[in-house]
Coordinates of C-alpha atoms in Angstrom, one line a residue:
X211 CA 10.5 -56.6 -4.0
X212 CA 10.2 -58.0 -0.5
X213 CA 6.9 -57.5 1.3
X214 CA 7.0 -55.4 4.4
X215 CA 5.0 -55.8 7.6
X216 CA 1.3 -55.0 7.1
X217 CA -1.1 -53.1 9.4
X218 CA 1.2 -50.4 10.7
X219 CA 1.1 -46.7 10.7
X220 CA 2.5 -44.6 7.9
X221 CA 5.5 -43.7 10.0
X222 CA 5.9 -47.3 11.1
X223 CA 5.8 -48.4 7.4
X224 CA 8.6 -46.0 6.6
X225 CA 10.6 -47.3 9.6
X226 CA 10.2 -50.9 8.7
X227 CA 11.1 -50.2 5.1
X228 CA 14.4 -48.6 6.3
X229 CA 15.1 -51.4 8.7
X230 CA 14.4 -54.3 6.4
X231 CA 16.2 -52.9 3.3
X232 CA 12.9 -52.2 1.4
X233 CA 14.6 -49.3 -0.4
X234 CA 16.8 -49.1 -3.5
X235 CA 19.8 -51.4 -3.4
X236 CA 22.1 -52.4 -6.2
X237 CA 21.8 -56.0 -7.3
X238 CA 24.3 -58.5 -6.2
X239 CA 26.1 -60.3 -8.9
X240 CA 29.1 -62.8 -9.1
X241 CA 32.3 -61.4 -10.6
X242 CA 31.8 -61.7 -14.3
X243 CA 34.3 -63.8 -16.2
X244 CA 36.2 -61.9 -19.0
X245 CA 37.5 -63.3 -22.2
X246 CA 41.0 -63.8 -20.8
X247 CA 39.7 -65.9 -17.9
X248 CA 39.9 -63.0 -15.4
X249 CA 37.1 -61.3 -13.6
X250 CA 35.4 -57.9 -13.8
X251 CA 34.4 -56.8 -10.4
X252 CA 30.7 -55.9 -10.1
X253 CA 29.0 -53.9 -7.4
X254 CA 28.0 -55.8 -4.3
X255 CA 24.7 -55.7 -2.5
X256 CA 24.0 -53.0 0.0
X257 CA 26.7 -51.3 2.1
X258 CA 29.0 -53.7 4.0
X259 CA 30.4 -52.1 7.2
X260 CA 33.3 -49.9 6.6
X261 CA 36.4 -51.2 8.3
X262 CA 39.8 -49.9 9.3
X263 CA 43.2 -51.4 8.9
X264 CA 42.6 -53.7 11.8
X265 CA 39.3 -54.9 10.3
X266 CA 37.1 -53.2 12.9
X267 CA 33.8 -51.7 11.9
X268 CA 33.9 -47.9 11.8
X269 CA 31.2 -46.4 14.0
X270 CA 29.4 -43.1 13.5
X271 CA 27.3 -41.6 16.3
X272 CA 23.8 -40.4 15.3
X273 CA 24.1 -36.7 14.5
X274 CA 22.5 -34.1 16.7
X275 CA 21.4 -36.3 19.5
X276 CA 24.1 -35.4 22.0
X277 CA 23.7 -31.6 21.4
X278 CA 19.9 -31.8 21.9
X279 CA 20.4 -33.7 25.2
X280 CA 22.9 -31.2 26.4
X281 CA 20.5 -28.3 25.8
X282 CA 17.7 -30.0 27.7
X283 CA 19.7 -31.3 30.7
X284 CA 22.1 -29.5 33.0
X285 CA 23.3 -32.8 34.5
X286 CA 25.9 -34.5 32.5
X287 CA 24.9 -37.9 33.8
X288 CA 21.2 -37.3 33.0
X289 CA 22.2 -36.0 29.5
X290 CA 24.2 -39.1 28.9
X291 CA 21.4 -41.4 29.9
X292 CA 18.9 -39.5 27.8
X293 CA 21.2 -39.5 24.9
X294 CA 21.5 -43.3 25.1
X295 CA 17.7 -43.8 25.2
X296 CA 16.9 -41.3 22.5
X297 CA 19.6 -42.4 20.1
X298 CA 18.6 -46.0 20.4
X299 CA 14.9 -45.4 19.9
X300 CA 15.3 -42.8 17.1
X301 CA 18.1 -44.5 15.3
X302 CA 16.5 -47.9 15.3
X303 CA 13.0 -46.7 14.4
X304 CA 14.2 -44.3 11.7
X305 CA 16.9 -46.5 10.3
X306 CA 19.7 -44.3 11.4
X307 CA 21.7 -46.7 13.6
X308 CA 25.3 -46.8 12.4
X309 CA 26.0 -49.7 10.1
X310 CA 22.4 -51.0 10.6
X311 CA 22.4 -54.7 9.9
X312 CA 18.8 -54.9 8.9
X313 CA 19.1 -51.8 6.7
X314 CA 22.1 -53.3 4.8
X315 CA 20.8 -56.8 4.3
X316 CA 20.4 -57.8 0.7
X317 CA 17.1 -56.8 -0.8
X318 CA 16.1 -59.9 -2.9
X319 CA 13.9 -59.3 -5.8
X320 CA 11.6 -62.1 -4.8
X321 CA 8.1 -62.4 -3.4
X322 CA 7.8 -63.7 0.1
X323 CA 6.6 -67.2 -0.4
X324 CA 4.1 -69.3 1.5
X325 CA 6.2 -70.9 4.2
X326 CA 3.9 -73.9 4.7
X327 CA 6.6 -76.0 3.0
X328 CA 9.2 -75.3 5.7
X329 CA 9.9 -78.1 8.1
X330 CA 11.2 -77.9 11.7
X331 CA 11.8 -80.5 14.4
X332 CA 9.5 -80.5 17.3
X333 CA 10.5 -81.2 20.9
X334 CA 9.0 -81.1 24.3
X335 CA 10.0 -78.2 26.5
X336 CA 11.2 -79.2 29.9
X337 CA 9.9 -77.5 33.0
X338 CA 11.5 -77.1 36.4
X339 CA 13.2 -80.1 38.0
X340 CA 13.5 -80.8 41.7
X341 CA 17.1 -81.1 42.8
X342 CA 16.2 -83.8 45.2
X343 CA 14.6 -85.9 42.4
X344 CA 17.0 -84.9 39.6
X345 CA 20.2 -83.4 40.9
X346 CA 22.0 -83.7 37.5
X347 CA 21.4 -81.8 34.3
X348 CA 23.2 -83.2 31.3
X349 CA 23.4 -81.8 27.7
X350 CA 25.6 -81.5 24.6
X351 CA 27.2 -78.2 23.7
X352 CA 25.7 -76.4 20.7
X353 CA 27.3 -73.6 18.6
X354 CA 24.8 -73.6 15.9
X355 CA 23.3 -70.1 15.0
X356 CA 20.8 -71.0 12.3
X357 CA 17.7 -70.5 14.4
X358 CA 18.5 -66.8 15.2
X359 CA 19.2 -65.7 11.6
X360 CA 16.1 -67.6 10.4
X361 CA 14.1 -65.9 13.1
X362 CA 15.4 -62.6 11.9
X363 CA 14.3 -63.5 8.4
X364 CA 10.8 -64.5 9.6
X365 CA 10.2 -61.3 11.6
X366 CA 11.6 -59.2 8.7
X367 CA 9.1 -61.0 6.4
X368 CA 6.1 -60.0 8.5
X369 CA 5.7 -62.7 11.1
X370 CA 4.8 -61.6 14.6
X371 CA 5.9 -63.5 17.7
X372 CA 2.5 -65.2 18.1
X373 CA 2.5 -66.9 14.7
X374 CA 6.0 -68.1 14.2
X375 CA 6.3 -71.7 13.0
X376 CA 6.5 -74.3 15.9
X377 CA 10.0 -75.6 16.3
X378 CA 11.6 -72.7 14.4
X379 CA 13.0 -71.0 17.5
X380 CA 15.8 -72.7 19.5
X381 CA 16.7 -70.4 22.3
X382 CA 20.2 -71.7 22.8
X383 CA 21.1 -70.8 19.2
X384 CA 19.7 -67.3 19.7
X385 CA 22.0 -66.8 22.7
X386 CA 25.0 -68.4 21.1
X387 CA 24.7 -66.2 17.9
X388 CA 26.4 -63.4 19.9
X389 CA 29.9 -63.1 21.4
X390 CA 30.6 -62.3 25.0
X391 CA 33.6 -61.2 27.1
X392 CA 34.3 -64.6 28.7
X393 CA 37.5 -65.7 30.2
X394 CA 40.2 -66.9 27.8
X395 CA 41.7 -70.4 28.2
X396 CA 44.6 -70.8 30.6
X397 CA 47.3 -73.4 30.8
X398 CA 46.6 -76.5 28.8
X399 CA 42.8 -76.2 29.0
X400 CA 41.2 -75.8 25.6
X401 CA 38.7 -73.2 26.9
X402 CA 38.0 -70.8 29.7
X403 CA 34.8 -70.9 31.8
X404 CA 33.0 -67.9 33.1
X405 CA 30.0 -68.1 35.6
X406 CA 27.7 -65.4 36.8
X407 CA 24.5 -65.5 38.9
X408 CA 22.0 -62.7 39.1
X409 CA 18.3 -62.0 39.4
X410 CA 16.2 -63.6 36.7
X411 CA 14.6 -60.8 34.6
X412 CA 11.3 -62.6 33.9
X413 CA 10.9 -64.7 37.0
X414 CA 10.9 -62.9 40.4
X415 CA 11.1 -66.3 42.2
X416 CA 14.3 -67.4 40.5
X417 CA 17.9 -66.5 40.0
X418 CA 19.6 -66.7 36.6
X419 CA 22.8 -68.7 36.2
X420 CA 25.0 -68.0 33.2
X421 CA 27.7 -70.5 32.2
X422 CA 30.0 -69.2 29.5
X423 CA 32.7 -71.3 27.7
X424 CA 35.2 -69.8 25.3
X425 CA 37.9 -71.4 23.1
X426 CA 41.1 -69.8 22.0
X427 CA 40.7 -67.8 18.7
X428 CA 43.2 -68.9 16.0
X429 CA 44.3 -66.8 13.1
X430 CA 43.3 -68.9 10.0
X431 CA 46.7 -68.2 8.4
X432 CA 48.3 -70.2 11.3
X433 CA 45.8 -73.1 11.1
X434 CA 46.6 -76.6 9.9
X435 CA 46.3 -77.3 6.2
X436 CA 42.7 -77.6 5.1
X437 CA 41.0 -80.0 2.7
X438 CA 37.6 -78.4 2.0
X439 CA 34.9 -79.8 -0.2
X440 CA 32.1 -77.4 -1.1
X441 CA 29.0 -79.6 -1.6
X442 CA 26.4 -77.4 -3.4
X443 CA 22.8 -78.1 -4.1
X444 CA 22.0 -77.0 -7.7
X445 CA 18.5 -78.6 -7.9
X446 CA 15.6 -76.7 -9.3
X447 CA 14.4 -75.6 -5.8
X448 CA 17.6 -73.5 -5.5
X449 CA 16.7 -71.2 -8.4
X450 CA 15.5 -68.1 -6.6
X451 CA 17.8 -65.1 -5.8
X452 CA 18.0 -65.9 -2.0
X453 CA 19.3 -69.4 -2.7
X454 CA 21.9 -70.2 -5.5
X455 CA 22.9 -66.6 -6.4
X456 CA 23.4 -65.7 -2.7
X457 CA 25.2 -69.0 -2.2
X458 CA 27.6 -68.2 -5.0
X459 CA 28.3 -64.8 -3.5
X460 CA 28.8 -66.3 -0.1
X461 CA 31.4 -68.9 -1.2
X462 CA 33.0 -66.2 -3.3
X463 CA 33.7 -64.3 0.0
X464 CA 35.2 -67.4 1.5
X465 CA 37.3 -68.1 -1.6
X466 CA 38.9 -64.6 -1.2
X467 CA 40.3 -65.6 2.2
X468 CA 41.7 -69.1 1.4
X469 CA 45.4 -69.7 1.2
X470 CA 47.9 -71.7 -0.9
X471 CA 48.0 -74.5 1.8
X472 CA 44.2 -75.1 1.4
X473 CA 42.9 -77.7 -1.1
X474 CA 39.5 -76.9 -2.5
X475 CA 37.0 -79.2 -4.3
X476 CA 33.5 -78.5 -5.5
X477 CA 30.8 -81.1 -5.8
X478 CA 27.3 -80.3 -7.0
X479 CA 24.1 -82.3 -6.9
X480 CA 20.7 -82.2 -8.5
X481 CA 19.3 -85.4 -10.2
X482 CA 22.9 -86.7 -9.8
X483 CA 26.2 -85.5 -8.4
X484 CA 29.1 -83.9 -10.4
X485 CA 32.7 -83.0 -9.5
X486 CA 33.3 -79.5 -10.6
X487 CA 36.7 -78.9 -9.0
X488 CA 39.1 -81.4 -7.5
X489 CA 41.8 -80.3 -5.0
X490 CA 42.8 -77.0 -6.4
X491 CA 45.0 -74.7 -4.3
X492 CA 43.1 -72.2 -2.1
X493 CA 44.9 -69.2 -3.6
X494 CA 43.6 -70.0 -7.1
X495 CA 40.8 -67.6 -6.3
X496 CA 39.8 -66.8 -9.9
X497 CA 39.5 -70.4 -10.8
X498 CA 37.3 -71.1 -7.7
X499 CA 35.1 -68.1 -8.3
X500 CA 34.8 -69.0 -12.0
X501 CA 33.6 -72.5 -11.1
X502 CA 31.1 -71.0 -8.7
X503 CA 29.8 -68.4 -11.2
X504 CA 29.1 -71.2 -13.8
X505 CA 26.6 -73.1 -11.6
X506 CA 23.0 -73.2 -12.6
X507 CA 19.9 -74.6 -10.8
X508 CA 17.7 -77.3 -12.3
X509 CA 16.4 -80.8 -11.8
X510 CA 15.5 -82.9 -8.8
X511 CA 17.5 -83.2 -5.5
X512 CA 19.5 -86.4 -5.0
X513 CA 21.2 -85.1 -1.8
X514 CA 22.5 -88.5 -0.5
X515 CA 24.3 -89.1 -3.8
X516 CA 26.0 -85.7 -3.4
X517 CA 27.0 -86.6 0.1
X518 CA 28.5 -89.9 -0.9
X519 CA 30.5 -88.2 -3.7
X520 CA 31.7 -85.4 -1.4
X521 CA 32.9 -87.8 1.3
X522 CA 34.7 -89.9 -1.4
X523 CA 36.4 -86.8 -2.7
X524 CA 37.3 -85.6 0.8
X525 CA 38.9 -89.0 1.5
X526 CA 40.8 -88.9 -1.7
X527 CA 42.3 -85.6 -0.8
X528 CA 42.6 -86.3 2.9
X529 CA 45.3 -84.4 4.8
X530 CA 46.6 -86.4 7.8
X531 CA 46.8 -84.0 10.8
X532 CA 44.9 -81.4 8.8
X533 CA 41.4 -79.9 8.7
X534 CA 39.2 -82.1 6.6
X535 CA 35.7 -80.7 6.1
X536 CA 32.7 -80.7 3.8
X537 CA 30.6 -77.6 3.7
X538 CA 27.1 -78.4 2.5
X539 CA 25.0 -75.5 1.1
X540 CA 21.4 -76.3 0.5
X541 CA 17.7 -75.5 1.4
X542 CA 17.6 -79.0 2.7
X543 CA 14.8 -80.1 0.3
X544 CA 16.0 -83.6 -0.6
X545 CA 13.5 -85.6 -2.7
X546 CA 15.5 -88.4 -4.3
X547 CA 17.5 -91.2 -2.6
X548 CA 17.8 -91.0 1.2
X549 CA 15.3 -88.3 2.2
X550 CA 14.1 -88.9 5.8
X551 CA 15.9 -87.6 8.9
X552 CA 16.5 -91.2 10.1
X553 CA 18.1 -92.2 6.8
X554 CA 20.3 -89.2 6.7
X555 CA 21.3 -89.6 10.3
X556 CA 22.4 -93.2 9.7
X557 CA 24.4 -92.1 6.6
X558 CA 26.2 -89.2 8.3
X559 CA 26.9 -91.2 11.5
X560 CA 28.7 -93.8 9.4
X561 CA 30.6 -91.2 7.3
X562 CA 31.9 -89.1 10.3
X563 CA 34.1 -92.1 11.3
X564 CA 36.4 -91.1 8.4
X565 CA 37.6 -88.1 10.4
X566 CA 35.9 -85.7 8.0
X567 CA 33.7 -83.0 9.6
X568 CA 30.5 -81.7 8.0
X569 CA 29.2 -78.1 8.3
X570 CA 25.8 -77.0 6.8
X571 CA 24.8 -73.7 5.4
X572 CA 21.0 -73.2 4.9
X573 CA 19.6 -70.9 2.3
X574 CA 16.2 -69.7 1.1
X575 CA 12.6 -69.4 2.1
X576 CA 9.3 -71.2 1.6
X577 CA 10.6 -74.8 1.5
X578 CA 13.6 -74.9 3.8
X579 CA 14.0 -78.2 5.7
X580 CA 15.6 -77.0 8.9
X581 CA 15.0 -80.3 10.5
X582 CA 17.2 -82.2 8.0
X583 CA 19.9 -79.6 7.9
X584 CA 20.3 -79.6 11.7
X585 CA 20.4 -83.4 11.7
X586 CA 23.2 -83.5 9.1
X587 CA 25.3 -80.9 11.0
X588 CA 24.8 -82.4 14.4
X589 CA 25.5 -86.0 13.3
X590 CA 28.4 -84.9 11.0
X591 CA 30.4 -83.3 13.8
X592 CA 29.9 -79.9 12.4
X593 CA 27.9 -76.6 12.8
X594 CA 24.8 -75.2 11.2
X595 CA 24.2 -71.6 10.1
X596 CA 21.4 -70.1 8.1
X597 CA 22.4 -67.4 5.5
X598 CA 19.7 -64.9 5.0
X599 CA 21.8 -62.2 3.4
X600 CA 25.4 -61.4 2.3
X601 CA 26.2 -59.7 5.6
X602 CA 25.4 -63.0 7.4
X603 CA 27.6 -64.9 4.9
X604 CA 30.4 -62.4 5.7
X605 CA 29.9 -63.0 9.4
X606 CA 30.0 -66.8 9.2
X607 CA 32.6 -67.4 6.5
X608 CA 34.9 -64.4 6.9
X609 CA 34.7 -62.8 10.3
X610 CA 34.2 -66.2 12.1
X611 CA 36.2 -68.2 9.5
X612 CA 38.3 -70.1 12.0
X613 CA 35.3 -70.9 14.3
X614 CA 33.3 -72.2 11.3
X615 CA 36.1 -74.3 9.7
X616 CA 38.4 -75.4 12.6
X617 CA 37.2 -77.7 15.3
X618 CA 39.0 -77.4 18.6
X619 CA 37.0 -79.8 20.7
X620 CA 34.5 -82.5 19.7
X621 CA 31.8 -84.4 21.6
X622 CA 31.6 -81.6 24.3
X623 CA 29.2 -82.4 27.1
X624 CA 28.0 -80.5 30.1
X625 CA 26.8 -82.0 33.4
X626 CA 25.7 -79.7 36.2
X627 CA 25.3 -81.2 39.7
X628 CA 23.2 -78.9 42.0
X629 CA 23.7 -78.9 45.7
X630 CA 20.4 -79.8 47.3
X631 CA 21.3 -77.8 50.5
X632 CA 21.3 -74.6 48.5
X633 CA 19.2 -75.1 45.3
X634 CA 15.7 -76.5 45.3
X635 CA 14.9 -76.5 41.6
X636 CA 16.3 -75.5 38.2
X637 CA 15.4 -75.2 34.6
X638 CA 17.8 -75.2 31.6
X639 CA 16.8 -72.6 29.0
X640 CA 16.8 -74.2 25.6
X641 CA 18.9 -77.2 24.6
X642 CA 15.8 -79.4 24.5
X643 CA 17.1 -81.4 21.5
X644 CA 20.6 -81.6 23.0
X645 CA 19.5 -83.2 26.2
X646 CA 21.5 -86.3 27.3
X647 CA 20.9 -89.1 29.8
X648 CA 22.9 -89.0 33.0
X649 CA 25.0 -92.0 31.9
X650 CA 25.7 -90.5 28.5
X651 CA 28.1 -88.1 30.1
X652 CA 30.7 -90.7 30.9
X653 CA 30.1 -92.7 27.7
X654 CA 32.7 -91.8 25.1
X655 CA 30.8 -93.4 22.3
X656 CA 27.9 -91.0 22.8
X657 CA 27.9 -88.2 20.2
X658 CA 27.7 -84.6 21.5
X659 CA 28.6 -81.1 20.2
X660 CA 31.6 -79.6 18.5
X661 CA 33.3 -76.3 19.2
X662 CA 35.4 -74.3 16.8
X663 CA 38.3 -71.9 17.3
X664 CA 37.1 -68.7 19.0
X665 CA 33.7 -70.1 19.6
X666 CA 31.8 -69.4 22.8
X667 CA 29.0 -71.5 24.3
X668 CA 26.5 -70.0 26.7
X669 CA 24.0 -71.9 28.9
X670 CA 21.4 -70.2 31.1
X671 CA 19.6 -71.8 34.1
X672 CA 16.7 -70.5 36.1
X673 CA 17.5 -71.7 39.6
X674 CA 15.3 -71.5 42.7
X675 CA 17.1 -71.3 46.0
X676 CA 16.0 -73.6 48.8
X677 CA 14.2 -72.6 51.9
X678 CA 15.3 -74.5 55.0
X679 CA 15.2 -78.2 54.2
X680 CA 12.5 -80.5 55.5
X681 CA 15.1 -82.7 57.1
X682 CA 14.6 -85.8 55.0
X683 CA 16.9 -86.9 52.2
X684 CA 15.5 -88.8 49.3
X685 CA 17.5 -92.1 48.7
X686 CA 18.1 -93.6 45.3
X687 CA 19.5 -91.5 42.4
X688 CA 21.1 -88.9 44.6
X689 CA 22.8 -91.3 47.1
X690 CA 26.2 -91.5 45.4
X691 CA 26.6 -87.9 44.3
X692 CA 29.0 -85.3 45.6
X693 CA 26.6 -83.1 47.5
X694 CA 24.6 -86.0 49.1
X695 CA 27.7 -87.2 50.9
X696 CA 28.5 -83.7 52.1
X697 CA 24.9 -83.4 53.2
X698 CA 24.9 -86.6 55.2
X699 CA 28.2 -85.7 56.8
X700 CA 26.8 -82.3 58.0
X701 CA 23.7 -84.1 59.3
X702 CA 25.9 -86.4 61.5
X703 CA 27.9 -83.4 62.8
X704 CA 24.7 -81.5 63.7
X705 CA 22.1 -84.0 64.8
X706 CA 18.5 -82.7 65.0
X707 CA 19.4 -79.5 63.1
X708 CA 18.9 -78.4 59.5
X709 CA 22.3 -78.6 57.9
X710 CA 22.2 -75.2 56.2
X711 CA 20.0 -72.2 55.7
X712 CA 20.1 -70.0 52.6
X713 CA 20.4 -66.8 54.6
X714 CA 24.0 -67.4 55.7
X715 CA 25.5 -70.7 54.5
X716 CA 24.7 -69.9 50.9
X717 CA 27.6 -67.4 51.0
X718 CA 30.2 -70.0 51.9
X719 CA 29.1 -73.3 50.3
X720 CA 29.1 -74.5 46.7
X721 CA 25.8 -74.0 44.9
X722 CA 26.7 -76.4 42.1
X723 CA 29.5 -78.0 40.1
X724 CA 29.9 -77.8 36.3
X725 CA 31.6 -80.8 34.8
X726 CA 32.7 -80.7 31.1
X727 CA 33.9 -83.6 29.0
X728 CA 35.6 -83.1 25.6
X729 CA 37.8 -84.8 23.1
X730 CA 40.6 -83.5 20.9
X731 CA 39.6 -83.6 17.2
X732 CA 41.8 -86.6 16.4
X733 CA 41.1 -88.6 19.6
X734 CA 38.4 -90.8 20.9
X735 CA 39.0 -90.7 24.7
X736 CA 37.5 -87.7 26.5
X737 CA 39.0 -85.4 29.1
X738 CA 37.2 -84.1 32.2
X739 CA 37.2 -80.7 33.7
X740 CA 35.3 -79.5 36.8
X741 CA 34.3 -76.1 38.0
X742 CA 32.6 -75.5 41.4
X743 CA 30.3 -72.5 41.6
X744 CA 29.2 -70.6 44.7
X745 CA 28.0 -67.3 46.1
X746 CA 31.1 -65.6 44.8
X747 CA 29.6 -65.8 41.3
X748 CA 26.5 -63.8 42.4
X749 CA 26.3 -60.2 41.2
X750 CA 23.8 -57.6 42.5
X751 CA 24.6 -55.5 39.4
X752 CA 25.4 -58.0 36.7
X753 CA 27.5 -57.4 33.6
X754 CA 26.2 -56.1 30.3
X755 CA 26.8 -59.5 28.8
X756 CA 24.6 -61.1 31.5
X757 CA 21.9 -58.6 30.9
X758 CA 22.1 -59.0 27.1
X759 CA 22.0 -62.8 27.2
X760 CA 19.0 -62.7 29.6
X761 CA 17.2 -60.3 27.2
X762 CA 17.8 -62.6 24.3
X763 CA 16.6 -65.6 26.3
X764 CA 13.5 -63.7 27.4
X765 CA 12.7 -62.7 23.7
X766 CA 13.3 -66.4 22.9
X767 CA 10.7 -67.5 25.4
X768 CA 8.1 -65.4 23.7
X769 CA 9.2 -66.3 20.1
X770 CA 9.2 -70.1 20.9
X771 CA 5.8 -69.9 22.6
X772 CA 7.3 -71.2 25.9
X773 CA 5.0 -72.7 28.4
X774 CA 7.1 -71.1 31.1
X775 CA 7.3 -67.4 30.2
X776 CA 6.3 -66.1 33.7
X777 CA 6.5 -62.3 33.3
X778 CA 8.4 -62.2 30.0
X779 CA 7.5 -59.3 27.6
X780 CA 8.9 -57.5 24.7
X781 CA 8.6 -54.3 26.8
X782 CA 10.9 -55.8 29.4
X783 CA 13.4 -56.9 26.8
X784 CA 13.5 -53.4 25.3
X785 CA 14.0 -51.8 28.7
X786 CA 16.9 -54.2 29.5
X787 CA 18.6 -53.5 26.2
X788 CA 18.2 -49.7 26.7
X789 CA 20.2 -49.9 29.9
X790 CA 23.4 -51.3 28.4
X791 CA 25.9 -50.2 25.7
X792 CA 25.3 -51.9 22.4
X793 CA 27.2 -49.7 20.1
X794 CA 30.5 -51.6 20.3
X795 CA 28.8 -54.7 18.7
X796 CA 26.9 -54.3 15.5
X797 CA 25.1 -57.6 15.9
X798 CA 23.8 -56.8 19.4
X799 CA 22.7 -53.4 18.1
X800 CA 20.9 -55.2 15.3
X801 CA 19.1 -57.4 17.8
X802 CA 17.7 -54.3 19.5
X803 CA 16.4 -53.2 16.0
X804 CA 14.8 -56.6 15.7
X805 CA 13.1 -56.3 19.1
X806 CA 11.7 -52.9 18.0
X807 CA 10.5 -54.4 14.7
X808 CA 8.8 -57.3 16.6
X809 CA 7.2 -54.8 18.9

């Protein structure tokens, strides 16, 4: 059974066992084929969340907490606050939180392996930038979520925040794992944009800017026809329960939600590739699940051969005007053919010109090659998720099916121009390996990020407001930008006087402008949208979404071993989460459990 965290109290041991699923769970198995070619349904792993007719998760409040609070407090407001605090602490530490994510994760019958064989990309964290020296911040959108679910796995397996592998934590993927109440798109725009500014929870000298982008959700039944190729790694390294068996169950969940208009193919690869299914109808569920159930793991890993075969098959079944996509499921451990990140990047960059998108699902522990899987998804115009349990598979492939499979915008880029009259310095949280040069923003040949239907993208900046300017304007890079022209105009109008002071003018002037470039999936010319942001986005009492995203970012600073943590602490993260309502979102409630487990 799975190892639990060591060196904790007896009560803590019981708590962690409950949280991490170290109890008795029934074993997951694929539907077993019967003699007539049908399937006998077997019991699935752990309790999936109960749902009503509308698919919403049924919630149950922790028993007895409210009554106890009422007895001890006469004030209804005080009782309500006490109830929130007690129920969160007790439910999370005793495993009583309704539909607890950690408690219901699949309890694999495998020893926790030595993770020294895992590989992660390294990057250099960027500190604060001076607006006068670097007024533009440019980066590609990112909707990947693999880093968060992998972090959850690592903490559940006993890692503390101090000894997590370098490069394993990408803060933007942690933040973007969760959904937020952002503005919906309006008119012909493909997404809505929400901005909010408030105090930075870990840095008293900075404000925190939240930029939220959200695309329109689309019911998959109304989506274009899909040509999907499941590219499955069946090499020897996929043998353990948390790899191929979990993969089979995961694709089984997806198969149950496909439609007659979908065309499904399956390609496997080990020492060589093999076509298992070719273009069957999506509603042939039993046939698809039978093919999945028959897969076995053995042999070496010729991943590039599998990729070549999958793209050839996707081109053979190509649907013009449809959704053409390969879903690669692997631990990323390629050891035959093209194996380096550079070789794989070159291969996928060439293949994406076919109009076929590539999504990647990572599985397993011990030898996962996160660096290779992220490269494949990024360069293949797709997204990257890590599946650590069946609940995560349900989230990625069922609940977020449209977002995972349907691209709404491709090559999405952000460029933020800060007003040097208002903002002195800034720091983008995360996105280190998504950074772009200034000139890349207007270059339509430069690859960027893809966003699916119903996806949201969040970016956070620490910003330091400017004290009165010193009166001199640096020439050069800033000269031709929007705010430099305004600055010089104001100087001419008020000679010998500082153009603006934060105490008053901040309330009436733009602080920054957000520019976004994107392409429609079938087009190669980008569109430009611009959103000015000013004091009207500032909130003395920010929204729950703002507080939650800030808490995730603060936890990410600690987990990623940031060089700029300022006053970040797990205690502060816990306090922030206790002040907001998490019960309407099981994934946010699960994050609170994870914070307690890390604590």
